[in-house]
Coordinates of C-alpha atoms and ligand atoms in Angstrom, one line a residue:
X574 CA -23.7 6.4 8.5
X575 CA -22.3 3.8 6.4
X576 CA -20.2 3.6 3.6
X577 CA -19.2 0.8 1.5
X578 CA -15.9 0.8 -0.2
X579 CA -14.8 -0.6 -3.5
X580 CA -11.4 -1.9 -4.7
X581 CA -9.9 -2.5 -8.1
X582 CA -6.3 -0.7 -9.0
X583 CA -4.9 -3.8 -9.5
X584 CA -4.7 -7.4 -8.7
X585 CA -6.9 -7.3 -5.5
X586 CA -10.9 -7.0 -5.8
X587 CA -11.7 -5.3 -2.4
X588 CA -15.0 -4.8 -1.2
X589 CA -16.1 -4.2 2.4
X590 CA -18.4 -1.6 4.6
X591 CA -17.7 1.0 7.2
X592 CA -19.3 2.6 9.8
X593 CA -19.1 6.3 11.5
X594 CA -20.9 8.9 13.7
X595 CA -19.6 12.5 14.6
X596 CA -15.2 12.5 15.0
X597 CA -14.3 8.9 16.2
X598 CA -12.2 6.7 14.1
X599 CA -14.9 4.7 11.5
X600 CA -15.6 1.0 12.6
X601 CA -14.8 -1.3 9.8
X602 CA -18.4 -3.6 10.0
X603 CA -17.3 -6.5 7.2
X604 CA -15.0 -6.9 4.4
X605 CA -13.8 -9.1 1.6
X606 CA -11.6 -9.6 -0.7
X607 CA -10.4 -11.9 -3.7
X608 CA -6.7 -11.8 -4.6
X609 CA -6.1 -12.6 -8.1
X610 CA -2.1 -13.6 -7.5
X611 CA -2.9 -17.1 -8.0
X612 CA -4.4 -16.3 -12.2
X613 CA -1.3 -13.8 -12.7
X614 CA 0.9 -16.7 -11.2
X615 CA 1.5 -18.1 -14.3
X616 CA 2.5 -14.9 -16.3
X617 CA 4.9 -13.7 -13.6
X618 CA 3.2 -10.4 -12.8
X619 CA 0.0 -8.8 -13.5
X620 CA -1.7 -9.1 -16.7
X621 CA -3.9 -6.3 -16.9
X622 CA -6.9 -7.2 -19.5
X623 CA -7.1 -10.7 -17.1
X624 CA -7.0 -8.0 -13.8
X625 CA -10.3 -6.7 -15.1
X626 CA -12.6 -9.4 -16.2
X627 CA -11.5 -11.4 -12.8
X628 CA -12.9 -8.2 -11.3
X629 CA -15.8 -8.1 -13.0
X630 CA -16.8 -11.8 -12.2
X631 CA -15.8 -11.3 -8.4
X632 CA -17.3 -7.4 -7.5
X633 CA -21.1 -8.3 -7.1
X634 CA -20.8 -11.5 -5.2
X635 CA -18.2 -9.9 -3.0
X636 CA -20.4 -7.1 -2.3
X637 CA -23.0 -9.3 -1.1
X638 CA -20.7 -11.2 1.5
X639 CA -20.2 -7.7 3.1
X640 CA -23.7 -7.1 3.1
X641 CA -24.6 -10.5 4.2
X642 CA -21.7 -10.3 6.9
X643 CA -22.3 -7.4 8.3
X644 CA -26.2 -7.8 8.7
X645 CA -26.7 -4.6 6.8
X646 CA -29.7 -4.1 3.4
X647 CA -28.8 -2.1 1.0
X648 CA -31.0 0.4 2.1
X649 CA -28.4 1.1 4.8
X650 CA -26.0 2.2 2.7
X651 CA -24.9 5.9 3.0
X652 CA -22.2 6.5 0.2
X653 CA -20.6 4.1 -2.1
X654 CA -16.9 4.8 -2.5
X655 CA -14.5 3.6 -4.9
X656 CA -10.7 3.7 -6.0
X657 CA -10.6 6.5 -8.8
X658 CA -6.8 6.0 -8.8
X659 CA -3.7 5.5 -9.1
X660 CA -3.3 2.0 -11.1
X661 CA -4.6 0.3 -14.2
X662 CA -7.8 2.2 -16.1
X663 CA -9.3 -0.6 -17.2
X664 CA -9.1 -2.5 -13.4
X665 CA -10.0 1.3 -12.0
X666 CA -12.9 1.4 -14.8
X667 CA -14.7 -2.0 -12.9
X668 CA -14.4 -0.8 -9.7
X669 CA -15.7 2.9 -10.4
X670 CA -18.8 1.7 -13.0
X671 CA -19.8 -0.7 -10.1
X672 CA -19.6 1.4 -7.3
X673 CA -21.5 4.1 -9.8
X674 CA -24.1 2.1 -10.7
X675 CA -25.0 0.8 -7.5
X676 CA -25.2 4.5 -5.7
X677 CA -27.5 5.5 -8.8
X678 CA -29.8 2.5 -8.4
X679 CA -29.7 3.6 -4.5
X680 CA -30.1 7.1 -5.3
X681 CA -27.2 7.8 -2.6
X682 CA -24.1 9.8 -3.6
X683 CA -20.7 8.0 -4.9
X684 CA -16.8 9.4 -3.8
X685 CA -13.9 8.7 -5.6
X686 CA -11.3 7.9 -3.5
X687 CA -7.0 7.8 -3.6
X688 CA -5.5 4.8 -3.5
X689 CA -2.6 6.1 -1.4
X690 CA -5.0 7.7 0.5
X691 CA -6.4 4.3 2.1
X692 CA -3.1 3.0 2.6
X693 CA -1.8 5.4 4.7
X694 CA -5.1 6.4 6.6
X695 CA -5.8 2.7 7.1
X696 CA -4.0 2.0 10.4
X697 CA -7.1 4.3 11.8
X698 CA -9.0 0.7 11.8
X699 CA -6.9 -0.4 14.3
X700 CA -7.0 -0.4 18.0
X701 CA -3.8 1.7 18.4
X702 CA -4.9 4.8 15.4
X703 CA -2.6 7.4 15.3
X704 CA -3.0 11.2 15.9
X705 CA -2.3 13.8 13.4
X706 CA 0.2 15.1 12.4
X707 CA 2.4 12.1 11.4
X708 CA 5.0 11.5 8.8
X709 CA 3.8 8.3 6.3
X710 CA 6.0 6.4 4.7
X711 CA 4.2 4.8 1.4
X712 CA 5.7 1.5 0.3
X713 CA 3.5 -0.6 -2.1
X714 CA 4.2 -1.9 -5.7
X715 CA 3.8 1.0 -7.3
X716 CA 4.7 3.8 -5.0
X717 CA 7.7 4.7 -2.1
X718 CA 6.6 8.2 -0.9
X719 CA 7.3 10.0 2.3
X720 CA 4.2 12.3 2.9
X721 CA 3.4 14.6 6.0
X722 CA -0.2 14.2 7.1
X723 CA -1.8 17.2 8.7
X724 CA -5.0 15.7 8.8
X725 CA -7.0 13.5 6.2
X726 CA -6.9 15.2 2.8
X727 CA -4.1 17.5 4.1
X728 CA -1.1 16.0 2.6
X729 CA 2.8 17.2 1.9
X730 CA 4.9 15.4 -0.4
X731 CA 8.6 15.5 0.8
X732 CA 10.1 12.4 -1.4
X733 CA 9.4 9.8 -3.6
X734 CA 11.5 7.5 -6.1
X735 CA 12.8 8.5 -8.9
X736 CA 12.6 5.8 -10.6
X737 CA 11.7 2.2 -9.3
X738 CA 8.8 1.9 -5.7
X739 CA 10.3 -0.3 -2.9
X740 CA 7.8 -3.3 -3.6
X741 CA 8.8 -3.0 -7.2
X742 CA 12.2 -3.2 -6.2
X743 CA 11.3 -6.5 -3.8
X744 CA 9.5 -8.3 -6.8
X745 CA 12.2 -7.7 -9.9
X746 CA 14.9 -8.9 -7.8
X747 CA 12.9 -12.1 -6.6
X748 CA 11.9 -12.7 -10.0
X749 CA 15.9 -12.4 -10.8
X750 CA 16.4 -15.3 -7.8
X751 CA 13.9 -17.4 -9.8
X752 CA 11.1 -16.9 -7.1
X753 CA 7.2 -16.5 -7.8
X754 CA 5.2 -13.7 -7.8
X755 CA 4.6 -11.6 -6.1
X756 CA 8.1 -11.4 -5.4
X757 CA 8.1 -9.3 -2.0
X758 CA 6.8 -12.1 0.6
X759 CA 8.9 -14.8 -1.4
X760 CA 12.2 -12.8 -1.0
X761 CA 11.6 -12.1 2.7
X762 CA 11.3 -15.7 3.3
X763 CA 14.1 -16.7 1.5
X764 CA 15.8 -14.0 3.5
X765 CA 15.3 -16.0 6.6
X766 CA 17.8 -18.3 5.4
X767 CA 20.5 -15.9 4.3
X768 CA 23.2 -13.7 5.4
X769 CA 22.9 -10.3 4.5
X770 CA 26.4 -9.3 4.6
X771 CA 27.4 -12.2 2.3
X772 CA 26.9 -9.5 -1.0
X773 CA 27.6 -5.9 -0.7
X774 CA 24.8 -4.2 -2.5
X775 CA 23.9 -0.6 -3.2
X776 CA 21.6 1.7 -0.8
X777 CA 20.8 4.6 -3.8
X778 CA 20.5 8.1 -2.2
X779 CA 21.2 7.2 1.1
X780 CA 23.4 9.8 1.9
X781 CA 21.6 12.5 -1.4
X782 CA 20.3 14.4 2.2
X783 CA 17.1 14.6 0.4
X784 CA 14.0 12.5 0.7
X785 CA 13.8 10.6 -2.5
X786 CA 13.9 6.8 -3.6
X787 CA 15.8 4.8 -6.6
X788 CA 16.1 1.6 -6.2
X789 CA 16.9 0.5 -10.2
X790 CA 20.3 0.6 -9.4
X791 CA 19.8 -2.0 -6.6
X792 CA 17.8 -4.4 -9.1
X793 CA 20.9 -3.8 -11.3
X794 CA 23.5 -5.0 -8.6
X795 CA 21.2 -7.8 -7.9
X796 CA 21.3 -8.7 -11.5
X797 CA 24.8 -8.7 -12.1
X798 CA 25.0 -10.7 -8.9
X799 CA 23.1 -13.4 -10.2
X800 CA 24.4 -13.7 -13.4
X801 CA 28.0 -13.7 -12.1
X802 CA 27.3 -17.0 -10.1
X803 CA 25.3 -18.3 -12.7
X804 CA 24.4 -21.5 -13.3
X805 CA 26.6 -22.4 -9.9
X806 CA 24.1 -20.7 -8.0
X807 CA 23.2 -22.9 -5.0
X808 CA 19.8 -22.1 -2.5
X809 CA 22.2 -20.7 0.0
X810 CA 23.9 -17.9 -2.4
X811 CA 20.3 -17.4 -3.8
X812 CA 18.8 -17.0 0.0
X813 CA 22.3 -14.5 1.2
X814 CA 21.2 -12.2 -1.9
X815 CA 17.6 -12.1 -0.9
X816 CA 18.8 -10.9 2.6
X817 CA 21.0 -8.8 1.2
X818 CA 18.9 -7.4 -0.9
X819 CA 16.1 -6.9 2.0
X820 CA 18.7 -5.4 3.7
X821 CA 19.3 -2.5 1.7
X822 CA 15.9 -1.6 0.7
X823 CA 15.2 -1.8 4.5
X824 CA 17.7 0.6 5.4
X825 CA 17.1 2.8 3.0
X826 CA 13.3 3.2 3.4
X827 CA 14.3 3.2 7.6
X828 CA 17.3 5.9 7.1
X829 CA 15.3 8.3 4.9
X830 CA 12.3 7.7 7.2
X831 CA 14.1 8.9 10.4
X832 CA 15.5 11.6 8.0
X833 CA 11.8 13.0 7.5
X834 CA 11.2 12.9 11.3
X835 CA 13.7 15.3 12.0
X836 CA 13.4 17.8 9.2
X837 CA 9.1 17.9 10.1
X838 CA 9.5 17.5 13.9
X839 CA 6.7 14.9 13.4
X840 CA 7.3 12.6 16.7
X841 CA 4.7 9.8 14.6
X842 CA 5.1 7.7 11.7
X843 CA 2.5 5.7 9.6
X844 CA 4.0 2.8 7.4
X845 CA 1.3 1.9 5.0
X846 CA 1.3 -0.6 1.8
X847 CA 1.7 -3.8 0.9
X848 CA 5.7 -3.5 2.1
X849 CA 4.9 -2.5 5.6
X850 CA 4.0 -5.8 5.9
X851 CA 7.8 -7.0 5.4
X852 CA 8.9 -8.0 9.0
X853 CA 12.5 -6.9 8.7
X854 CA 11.2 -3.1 8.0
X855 CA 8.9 -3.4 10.8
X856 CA 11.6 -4.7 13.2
X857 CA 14.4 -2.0 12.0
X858 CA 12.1 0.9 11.9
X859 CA 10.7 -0.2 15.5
X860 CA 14.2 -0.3 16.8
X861 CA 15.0 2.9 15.4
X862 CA 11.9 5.0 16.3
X863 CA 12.3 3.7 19.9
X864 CA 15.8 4.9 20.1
X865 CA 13.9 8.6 19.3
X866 CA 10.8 8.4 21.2
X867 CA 8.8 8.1 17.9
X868 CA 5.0 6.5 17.9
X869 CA 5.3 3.8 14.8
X870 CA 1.6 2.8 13.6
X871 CA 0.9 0.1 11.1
X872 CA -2.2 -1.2 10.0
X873 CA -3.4 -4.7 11.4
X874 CA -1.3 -6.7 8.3
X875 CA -4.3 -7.6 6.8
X876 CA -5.1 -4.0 5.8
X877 CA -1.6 -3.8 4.8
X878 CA -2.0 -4.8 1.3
X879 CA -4.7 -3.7 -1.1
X880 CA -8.3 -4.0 0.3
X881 CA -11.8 -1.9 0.3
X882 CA -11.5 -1.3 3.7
X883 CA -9.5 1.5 3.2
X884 CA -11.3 2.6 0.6
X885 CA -14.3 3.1 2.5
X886 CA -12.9 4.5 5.8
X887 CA -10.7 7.1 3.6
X888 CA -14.2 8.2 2.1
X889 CA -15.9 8.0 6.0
X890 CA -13.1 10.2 6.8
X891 CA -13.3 13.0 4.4
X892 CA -17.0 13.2 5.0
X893 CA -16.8 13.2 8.5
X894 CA -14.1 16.7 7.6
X895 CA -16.5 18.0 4.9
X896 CA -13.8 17.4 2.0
X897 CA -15.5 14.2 0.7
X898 CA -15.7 14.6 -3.6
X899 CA -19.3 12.9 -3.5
X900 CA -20.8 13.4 -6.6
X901 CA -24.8 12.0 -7.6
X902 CA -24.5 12.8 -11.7
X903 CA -22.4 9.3 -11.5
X904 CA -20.6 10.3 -14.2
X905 CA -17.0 9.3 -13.5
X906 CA -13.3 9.8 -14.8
X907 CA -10.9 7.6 -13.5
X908 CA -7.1 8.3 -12.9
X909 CA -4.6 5.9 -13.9
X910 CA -2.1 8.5 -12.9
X911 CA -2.4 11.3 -9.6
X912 CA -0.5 12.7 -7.2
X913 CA -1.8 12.6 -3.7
X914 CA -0.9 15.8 -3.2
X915 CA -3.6 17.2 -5.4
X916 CA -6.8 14.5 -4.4
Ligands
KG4_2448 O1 0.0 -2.1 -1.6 P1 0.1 -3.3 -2.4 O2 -0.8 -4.5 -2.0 O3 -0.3 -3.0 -3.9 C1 0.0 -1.8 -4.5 O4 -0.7 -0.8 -4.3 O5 1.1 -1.8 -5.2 O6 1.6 -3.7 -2.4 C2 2.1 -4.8 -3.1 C3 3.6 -4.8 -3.0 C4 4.2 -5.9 -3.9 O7 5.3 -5.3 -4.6 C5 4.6 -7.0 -2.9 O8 5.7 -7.7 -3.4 C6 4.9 -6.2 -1.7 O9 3.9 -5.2 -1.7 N1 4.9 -6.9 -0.5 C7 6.0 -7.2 0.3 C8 5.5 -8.0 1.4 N2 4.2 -8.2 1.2 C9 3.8 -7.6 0.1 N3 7.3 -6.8 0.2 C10 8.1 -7.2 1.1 N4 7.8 -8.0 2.1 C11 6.5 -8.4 2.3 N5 6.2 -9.2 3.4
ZN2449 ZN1 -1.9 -0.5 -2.9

């Protein structure tokens, strides 16, 4: 059976197709994917009316590649699956009448898939998937969750931020240090070249002995930071703030995580979202689940940020439990706003 998979919460048009049989972990056959960082470069974040016609022109021609790549017709196709939400309605809207369209014209069934749902199923594409159940930690631009996973479409919320998502957190305070967008790979360069002890910042929550996030307090510190050196700010102050600031949202997100370990018992932990991808996380929370015997799984960092790969194995997955929401009226709502919890 095959499924292709459709992407478009946001700046990424994801498109890409996926193939499963009986239990075994779905076997990603092609994928693609346009970023549209480069168009939002100039505005310094996403611009949401531009997000959606730049998925529009990309979704069809994208589609084909996958088709093209992975040898497949059309008549091969399964299911076509697509992100319902979270993220921008209008971006969501492209991606949903696309995928809609296309199953009608097939006359095969479409899904509406969870964002967050992808992201933390997606290290099952890679050669090392994880067994349930498992503790995920959701880090993307949007979102800093901690979820346990009993199995896919079985999922516990045990924290989230209260206010700003760690990758949010990454890209207002490199915007602050003058760097592009998106902000989270530019700050962990500049890291690199920095000291992190060089500023004392804030860790929000870190000792709250719950599982919740805020990290608006950190941008805040960061702020006052830079406007204290001001126009005396040289590249090396700029780079010891970046790894300071890396610093705390790394400990943070790796305290809190081991925190969630022990409460569930989990001995697993996912890391999914576009800031699993930050090498200092993966290095602390390696270090630290090693000290405890823990299993750490990440998808291959390709899958790490947003993609249709994940789109389609998340749908693959639910049909192989029975629990996929396929629906052939192809009417569709899409949800700029839902919990996890409730897809
Ligand atoms: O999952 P994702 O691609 O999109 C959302 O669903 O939000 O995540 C994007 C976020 C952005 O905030 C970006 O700055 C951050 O992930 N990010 C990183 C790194 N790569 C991407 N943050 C820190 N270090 C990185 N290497
Ligand atoms: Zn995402």
């Amino acid at each position: 059976m095959n499924v292709l998979g459709i992407e478009s919460s946001c700046d990424e048009t994801g498109v890409a197709l996926v193939e499963f049989s009986g239990r075994e972990p779905p076997r990603l056959r092609a994928q693609a994917l346009h970023s549209q960082i480069e168009m939002h470069q100039a505005f310094g974040g996403v611009v949401p009316e531009l997000a959606s016609r730049d998925h529009i022109r990309r979704v069809v021609p994208l589609a084909e590649q996958v088709m093209r790549e992975a040898g497949a017709s059309l008549a091969d196709i399964g299911h076509v699956a697509y992100t319902r939400g979270p993220g921008l309605a209008g971006a969501l809207l492209v991606g949903a009448g696309v995928a809609c369209a296309l199953a009608a014209a097939l006359g095969k069934p479409a899904i509406g898939v969870h964002h967050l749902e992808g992201h933390l199923l997606s290290p099952f594409l890679s050669d090392d998937p994880p067994e349930f159940p498992f503790i995920a930690l959701l880090v993307s631009g949007g979102h800093t969750q901690l979820m346990r996973v009993e199995d896919a479409g079985r999922y516990e919320l045990l924290g989230e931020t209260i206010d700003d998502a760690a990758g949010e957190a990454f890209d207002k305070s490199a915007k602050l240090l003058g760097l592009g967008y998106p902000g989270g790979p530019a700050l962990a360069r500049m890291a690199e070249f920095g000291d992190a002890r060089a500023f004392e910042l804030p860790r929000p929550l870190l000792h709250s002995g719950n599982l919740d996030f805020s990290f608006a307090g950190l941008k805040t510190a960061v702020r006052t930071q830079v406007m204290r050196l001001g126009s005396n700010v040289c590249e090396q102050d700029k780079a010891n703030i970046a790894a300071a600031t890396q610093q705390a949202i790394v400990d943070v997100l790796v305290r809190k995580s081991m925190q969630a370990l022990r409460d569930t018992g989990c001995r697993r932990i996912v890391i999914a979202g576009g800031v699993g991808a930050n090498a200092r996380l993966r290095e602390q929370m390696n270090a630290e689940c090693a000290k405890r015997q823990i299993r750490v799984h990440y998808p291959a960092l390709a899958l790490c940020t947003d993609n249709g790969a994940m789109i389609a194995l998340a749908a693959a997955m639910r049909l192989q439990r029975g629990s996929a929401d396929a629906s052939s009226d192809y009417a569709f709502n899409v949800l700029p706003r839902w919990p996890l919890a409730t897809a």
